[in-house]
Amino acid sequence: VQLQASGGGLVQPGGSLRLACAASGSTLRDIDIGWFRQRPGKEREGVSCSRGSDGHTSYASSVKGRFTISRDRAKNTVYLQMNSLKPEDTAVYSCAATRRRLIVSSCRQDVSYDYWGQGTLVTVSS
C-alpha cells in the first residue's frame, strides 16, 4: 500500500484546511486508515482513524467536534477536514494504513499501522 498525503499549508486561527491521503495498491474497503500528527517537541499523536470494513471512526479528544475523517471510494482517498483550527494544531500530519482489521481501542495507535505516507505540514498562525 502506498500513501500520498497532501493539503497542508498556512492558515489563520479559526480557519479550515482539508488534508487528503490518496491510497494505491489497495482499495479503501480493505484497509484501515489513521491520521497522525507530530507537534514540535511532542510525540506523535493519533488524531483520527477510519475502519474500512464498517466505516467506524474515532477522534482524539483534542480534535473531536472540529475534525472530520471521510472516505471517497471513487478516488480511493481519505480526507481529514479540519475546522476551527488553533495554533496548537500546528504539526506535521501523516496518514497510515494497515490491512489488518483494527479494534476500536487500537485505531489511533501508531504501532497498529504498517504503511505510512510522507507528512504534510500544517501551520496555524496569524
PDB file of C-alpha atoms in Angstrom:
ATOM      1  CA  VAL A   1       0.000   0.000   0.000  1.00  0.00           C
ATOM      2  CA  GLN A   2       1.350   3.400  -0.961  1.00  0.00           C
ATOM      3  CA  LEU A   3       0.003   6.590   0.591  1.00  0.00           C
ATOM      4  CA  GLN A   4       0.341  10.181  -0.590  1.00  0.00           C
ATOM      5  CA  ALA A   5      -0.660  12.919   1.844  1.00  0.00           C
ATOM      6  CA  SER A   6      -1.364  16.468   0.719  1.00  0.00           C
ATOM      7  CA  GLY A   7      -3.250  19.615   1.637  1.00  0.00           C
ATOM      8  CA  GLY A   8      -1.124  21.173   4.346  1.00  0.00           C
ATOM      9  CA  GLY A   9      -0.337  24.858   4.483  1.00  0.00           C
ATOM     10  CA  LEU A  10      -0.534  28.063   6.469  1.00  0.00           C
ATOM     11  CA  VAL A  11      -3.912  29.065   7.888  1.00  0.00           C
ATOM     12  CA  GLN A  12      -5.073  31.643  10.400  1.00  0.00           C
ATOM     13  CA  PRO A  13      -6.599  30.607  13.722  1.00  0.00           C
ATOM     14  CA  GLY A  14     -10.246  29.742  13.242  1.00  0.00           C
ATOM     15  CA  GLY A  15      -9.662  28.736   9.642  1.00  0.00           C
ATOM     16  CA  SER A  16     -10.049  25.409   7.865  1.00  0.00           C
ATOM     17  CA  LEU A  17      -7.951  23.000   5.847  1.00  0.00           C
ATOM     18  CA  ARG A  18      -8.669  19.684   4.218  1.00  0.00           C
ATOM     19  CA  LEU A  19      -5.940  17.077   4.110  1.00  0.00           C
ATOM     20  CA  ALA A  20      -6.051  14.233   1.605  1.00  0.00           C
ATOM     21  CA  CYS A  21      -4.482  10.788   1.759  1.00  0.00           C
ATOM     22  CA  ALA A  22      -4.514   9.073  -1.626  1.00  0.00           C
ATOM     23  CA  ALA A  23      -4.050   5.317  -1.420  1.00  0.00           C
ATOM     24  CA  SER A  24      -2.784   2.942  -4.097  1.00  0.00           C
ATOM     25  CA  GLY A  25      -2.171  -0.772  -4.037  1.00  0.00           C
ATOM     26  CA  SER A  26      -5.401  -1.474  -2.197  1.00  0.00           C
ATOM     27  CA  THR A  27      -8.990  -0.333  -2.131  1.00  0.00           C
ATOM     28  CA  LEU A  28     -10.207   1.612   0.869  1.00  0.00           C
ATOM     29  CA  ARG A  29     -12.618  -1.157   1.805  1.00  0.00           C
ATOM     30  CA  ASP A  30      -9.670  -3.411   2.603  1.00  0.00           C
ATOM     31  CA  ILE A  31      -7.617  -1.064   4.744  1.00  0.00           C
ATOM     32  CA  ASP A  32      -7.958   0.880   7.961  1.00  0.00           C
ATOM     33  CA  ILE A  33      -6.578   4.408   7.784  1.00  0.00           C
ATOM     34  CA  GLY A  34      -5.284   6.647  10.531  1.00  0.00           C
ATOM     35  CA  TRP A  35      -4.249  10.286  10.628  1.00  0.00           C
ATOM     36  CA  PHE A  36      -1.418  11.206  12.971  1.00  0.00           C
ATOM     37  CA  ARG A  37       0.365  14.417  13.820  1.00  0.00           C
ATOM     38  CA  GLN A  38       3.628  15.358  15.411  1.00  0.00           C
ATOM     39  CA  ARG A  39       3.794  18.763  17.013  1.00  0.00           C
ATOM     40  CA  PRO A  40       7.138  20.447  17.706  1.00  0.00           C
ATOM     41  CA  GLY A  41       8.758  18.855  20.723  1.00  0.00           C
ATOM     42  CA  LYS A  42       5.928  16.344  21.167  1.00  0.00           C
ATOM     43  CA  GLU A  43       5.426  12.673  20.481  1.00  0.00           C
ATOM     44  CA  ARG A  44       3.354  11.520  17.536  1.00  0.00           C
ATOM     45  CA  GLU A  45      -0.350  11.601  18.318  1.00  0.00           C
ATOM     46  CA  GLY A  46      -3.226   9.675  16.754  1.00  0.00           C
ATOM     47  CA  VAL A  47      -5.741  12.260  15.573  1.00  0.00           C
ATOM     48  CA  SER A  48      -8.396  10.183  13.852  1.00  0.00           C
ATOM     49  CA  CYS A  49      -8.967   6.840  12.205  1.00  0.00           C
ATOM     50  CA  SER A  50     -11.442   5.137   9.928  1.00  0.00           C
ATOM     51  CA  ARG A  51     -12.061   1.411   9.568  1.00  0.00           C
ATOM     52  CA  GLY A  52     -12.540   0.089   6.060  1.00  0.00           C
ATOM     53  CA  SER A  53     -14.842  -2.787   6.982  1.00  0.00           C
ATOM     54  CA  ASP A  54     -17.591  -0.814   8.694  1.00  0.00           C
ATOM     55  CA  GLY A  55     -16.691   2.863   8.399  1.00  0.00           C
ATOM     56  CA  HIS A  56     -16.258   3.263  12.134  1.00  0.00           C
ATOM     57  CA  THR A  57     -14.401   6.443  13.023  1.00  0.00           C
ATOM     58  CA  SER A  58     -12.559   7.645  16.101  1.00  0.00           C
ATOM     59  CA  TYR A  59     -11.166  11.006  17.159  1.00  0.00           C
ATOM     60  CA  ALA A  60      -8.751  12.306  19.755  1.00  0.00           C
ATOM     61  CA  SER A  61     -10.481  14.422  22.364  1.00  0.00           C
ATOM     62  CA  SER A  62      -8.375  17.414  21.339  1.00  0.00           C
ATOM     63  CA  VAL A  63      -9.955  17.480  17.857  1.00  0.00           C
ATOM     64  CA  LYS A  64     -13.395  15.976  18.406  1.00  0.00           C
ATOM     65  CA  GLY A  65     -16.098  18.243  17.026  1.00  0.00           C
ATOM     66  CA  ARG A  66     -13.609  20.148  14.868  1.00  0.00           C
ATOM     67  CA  PHE A  67     -12.063  17.465  12.632  1.00  0.00           C
ATOM     68  CA  THR A  68     -13.909  15.015  10.389  1.00  0.00           C
ATOM     69  CA  ILE A  69     -12.459  11.982   8.641  1.00  0.00           C
ATOM     70  CA  SER A  70     -14.165  10.741   5.482  1.00  0.00           C
ATOM     71  CA  ARG A  71     -13.603   8.369   2.586  1.00  0.00           C
ATOM     72  CA  ASP A  72     -14.105   8.818  -1.145  1.00  0.00           C
ATOM     73  CA  ARG A  73     -14.108   5.313  -2.589  1.00  0.00           C
ATOM     74  CA  ALA A  74     -14.203   6.542  -6.175  1.00  0.00           C
ATOM     75  CA  LYS A  75     -10.967   8.461  -5.634  1.00  0.00           C
ATOM     76  CA  ASN A  76      -9.531   5.910  -3.187  1.00  0.00           C
ATOM     77  CA  THR A  77      -8.768   8.832  -0.932  1.00  0.00           C
ATOM     78  CA  VAL A  78      -9.321   9.560   2.749  1.00  0.00           C
ATOM     79  CA  TYR A  79      -9.813  13.149   3.852  1.00  0.00           C
ATOM     80  CA  LEU A  80      -9.320  14.943   7.135  1.00  0.00           C
ATOM     81  CA  GLN A  81     -11.438  18.090   7.250  1.00  0.00           C
ATOM     82  CA  MET A  82     -10.051  20.400   9.909  1.00  0.00           C
ATOM     83  CA  ASN A  83     -12.185  23.306  11.091  1.00  0.00           C
ATOM     84  CA  SER A  84     -11.788  25.913  13.828  1.00  0.00           C
ATOM     85  CA  LEU A  85      -8.056  25.428  13.724  1.00  0.00           C
ATOM     86  CA  LYS A  86      -5.972  26.525  16.674  1.00  0.00           C
ATOM     87  CA  PRO A  87      -2.258  27.353  16.926  1.00  0.00           C
ATOM     88  CA  GLU A  88      -1.800  24.129  18.900  1.00  0.00           C
ATOM     89  CA  ASP A  89      -2.926  22.181  15.829  1.00  0.00           C
ATOM     90  CA  THR A  90       0.337  23.182  14.157  1.00  0.00           C
ATOM     91  CA  ALA A  91       2.101  19.926  13.287  1.00  0.00           C
ATOM     92  CA  VAL A  92       3.285  17.600  10.575  1.00  0.00           C
ATOM     93  CA  TYR A  93       0.307  15.427   9.680  1.00  0.00           C
ATOM     94  CA  SER A  94       0.761  11.920   8.267  1.00  0.00           C
ATOM     95  CA  CYS A  95      -1.597   9.186   7.180  1.00  0.00           C
ATOM     96  CA  ALA A  96      -1.060   5.493   7.752  1.00  0.00           C
ATOM     97  CA  ALA A  97      -2.750   2.274   6.690  1.00  0.00           C
ATOM     98  CA  THR A  98      -2.984  -1.371   7.592  1.00  0.00           C
ATOM     99  CA  ARG A  99      -4.684  -4.364   6.011  1.00  0.00           C
ATOM    100  CA  ARG A 100      -5.395  -5.755   9.450  1.00  0.00           C
ATOM    101  CA  ARG A 101      -8.811  -5.166  10.987  1.00  0.00           C
ATOM    102  CA  LEU A 102      -8.174  -2.943  13.972  1.00  0.00           C
ATOM    103  CA  ILE A 103     -10.209  -2.895  17.122  1.00  0.00           C
ATOM    104  CA  VAL A 104     -11.508   0.480  18.228  1.00  0.00           C
ATOM    105  CA  SER A 105      -9.029   0.861  21.086  1.00  0.00           C
ATOM    106  CA  SER A 106      -6.026   0.455  18.772  1.00  0.00           C
ATOM    107  CA  CYS A 107      -7.281   2.507  15.856  1.00  0.00           C
ATOM    108  CA  ARG A 108      -5.328   5.635  16.866  1.00  0.00           C
ATOM    109  CA  GLN A 109      -2.116   3.906  17.944  1.00  0.00           C
ATOM    110  CA  ASP A 110       0.765   4.287  15.516  1.00  0.00           C
ATOM    111  CA  VAL A 111       2.082   0.788  16.217  1.00  0.00           C
ATOM    112  CA  SER A 112      -1.113  -0.583  14.661  1.00  0.00           C
ATOM    113  CA  TYR A 113      -0.134   0.581  11.179  1.00  0.00           C
ATOM    114  CA  ASP A 114       2.156  -0.933   8.579  1.00  0.00           C
ATOM    115  CA  TYR A 115       2.230   1.639   5.797  1.00  0.00           C
ATOM    116  CA  TRP A 116       2.973   5.333   6.112  1.00  0.00           C
ATOM    117  CA  GLY A 117       2.759   8.288   3.780  1.00  0.00           C
ATOM    118  CA  GLN A 118       5.025  11.299   3.934  1.00  0.00           C
ATOM    119  CA  GLY A 119       3.955  14.133   6.201  1.00  0.00           C
ATOM    120  CA  THR A 120       2.319  17.388   5.262  1.00  0.00           C
ATOM    121  CA  LEU A 121       2.931  20.488   7.368  1.00  0.00           C
ATOM    122  CA  VAL A 122       0.016  22.409   8.830  1.00  0.00           C
ATOM    123  CA  THR A 123       0.819  25.773  10.378  1.00  0.00           C
ATOM    124  CA  VAL A 124      -1.865  27.711  12.236  1.00  0.00           C
ATOM    125  CA  SER A 125      -0.715  31.241  12.842  1.00  0.00           C
ATOM    126  CA  SER A 126      -1.825  34.813  12.438  1.00  0.00           C
TER     127      SER A 126
END
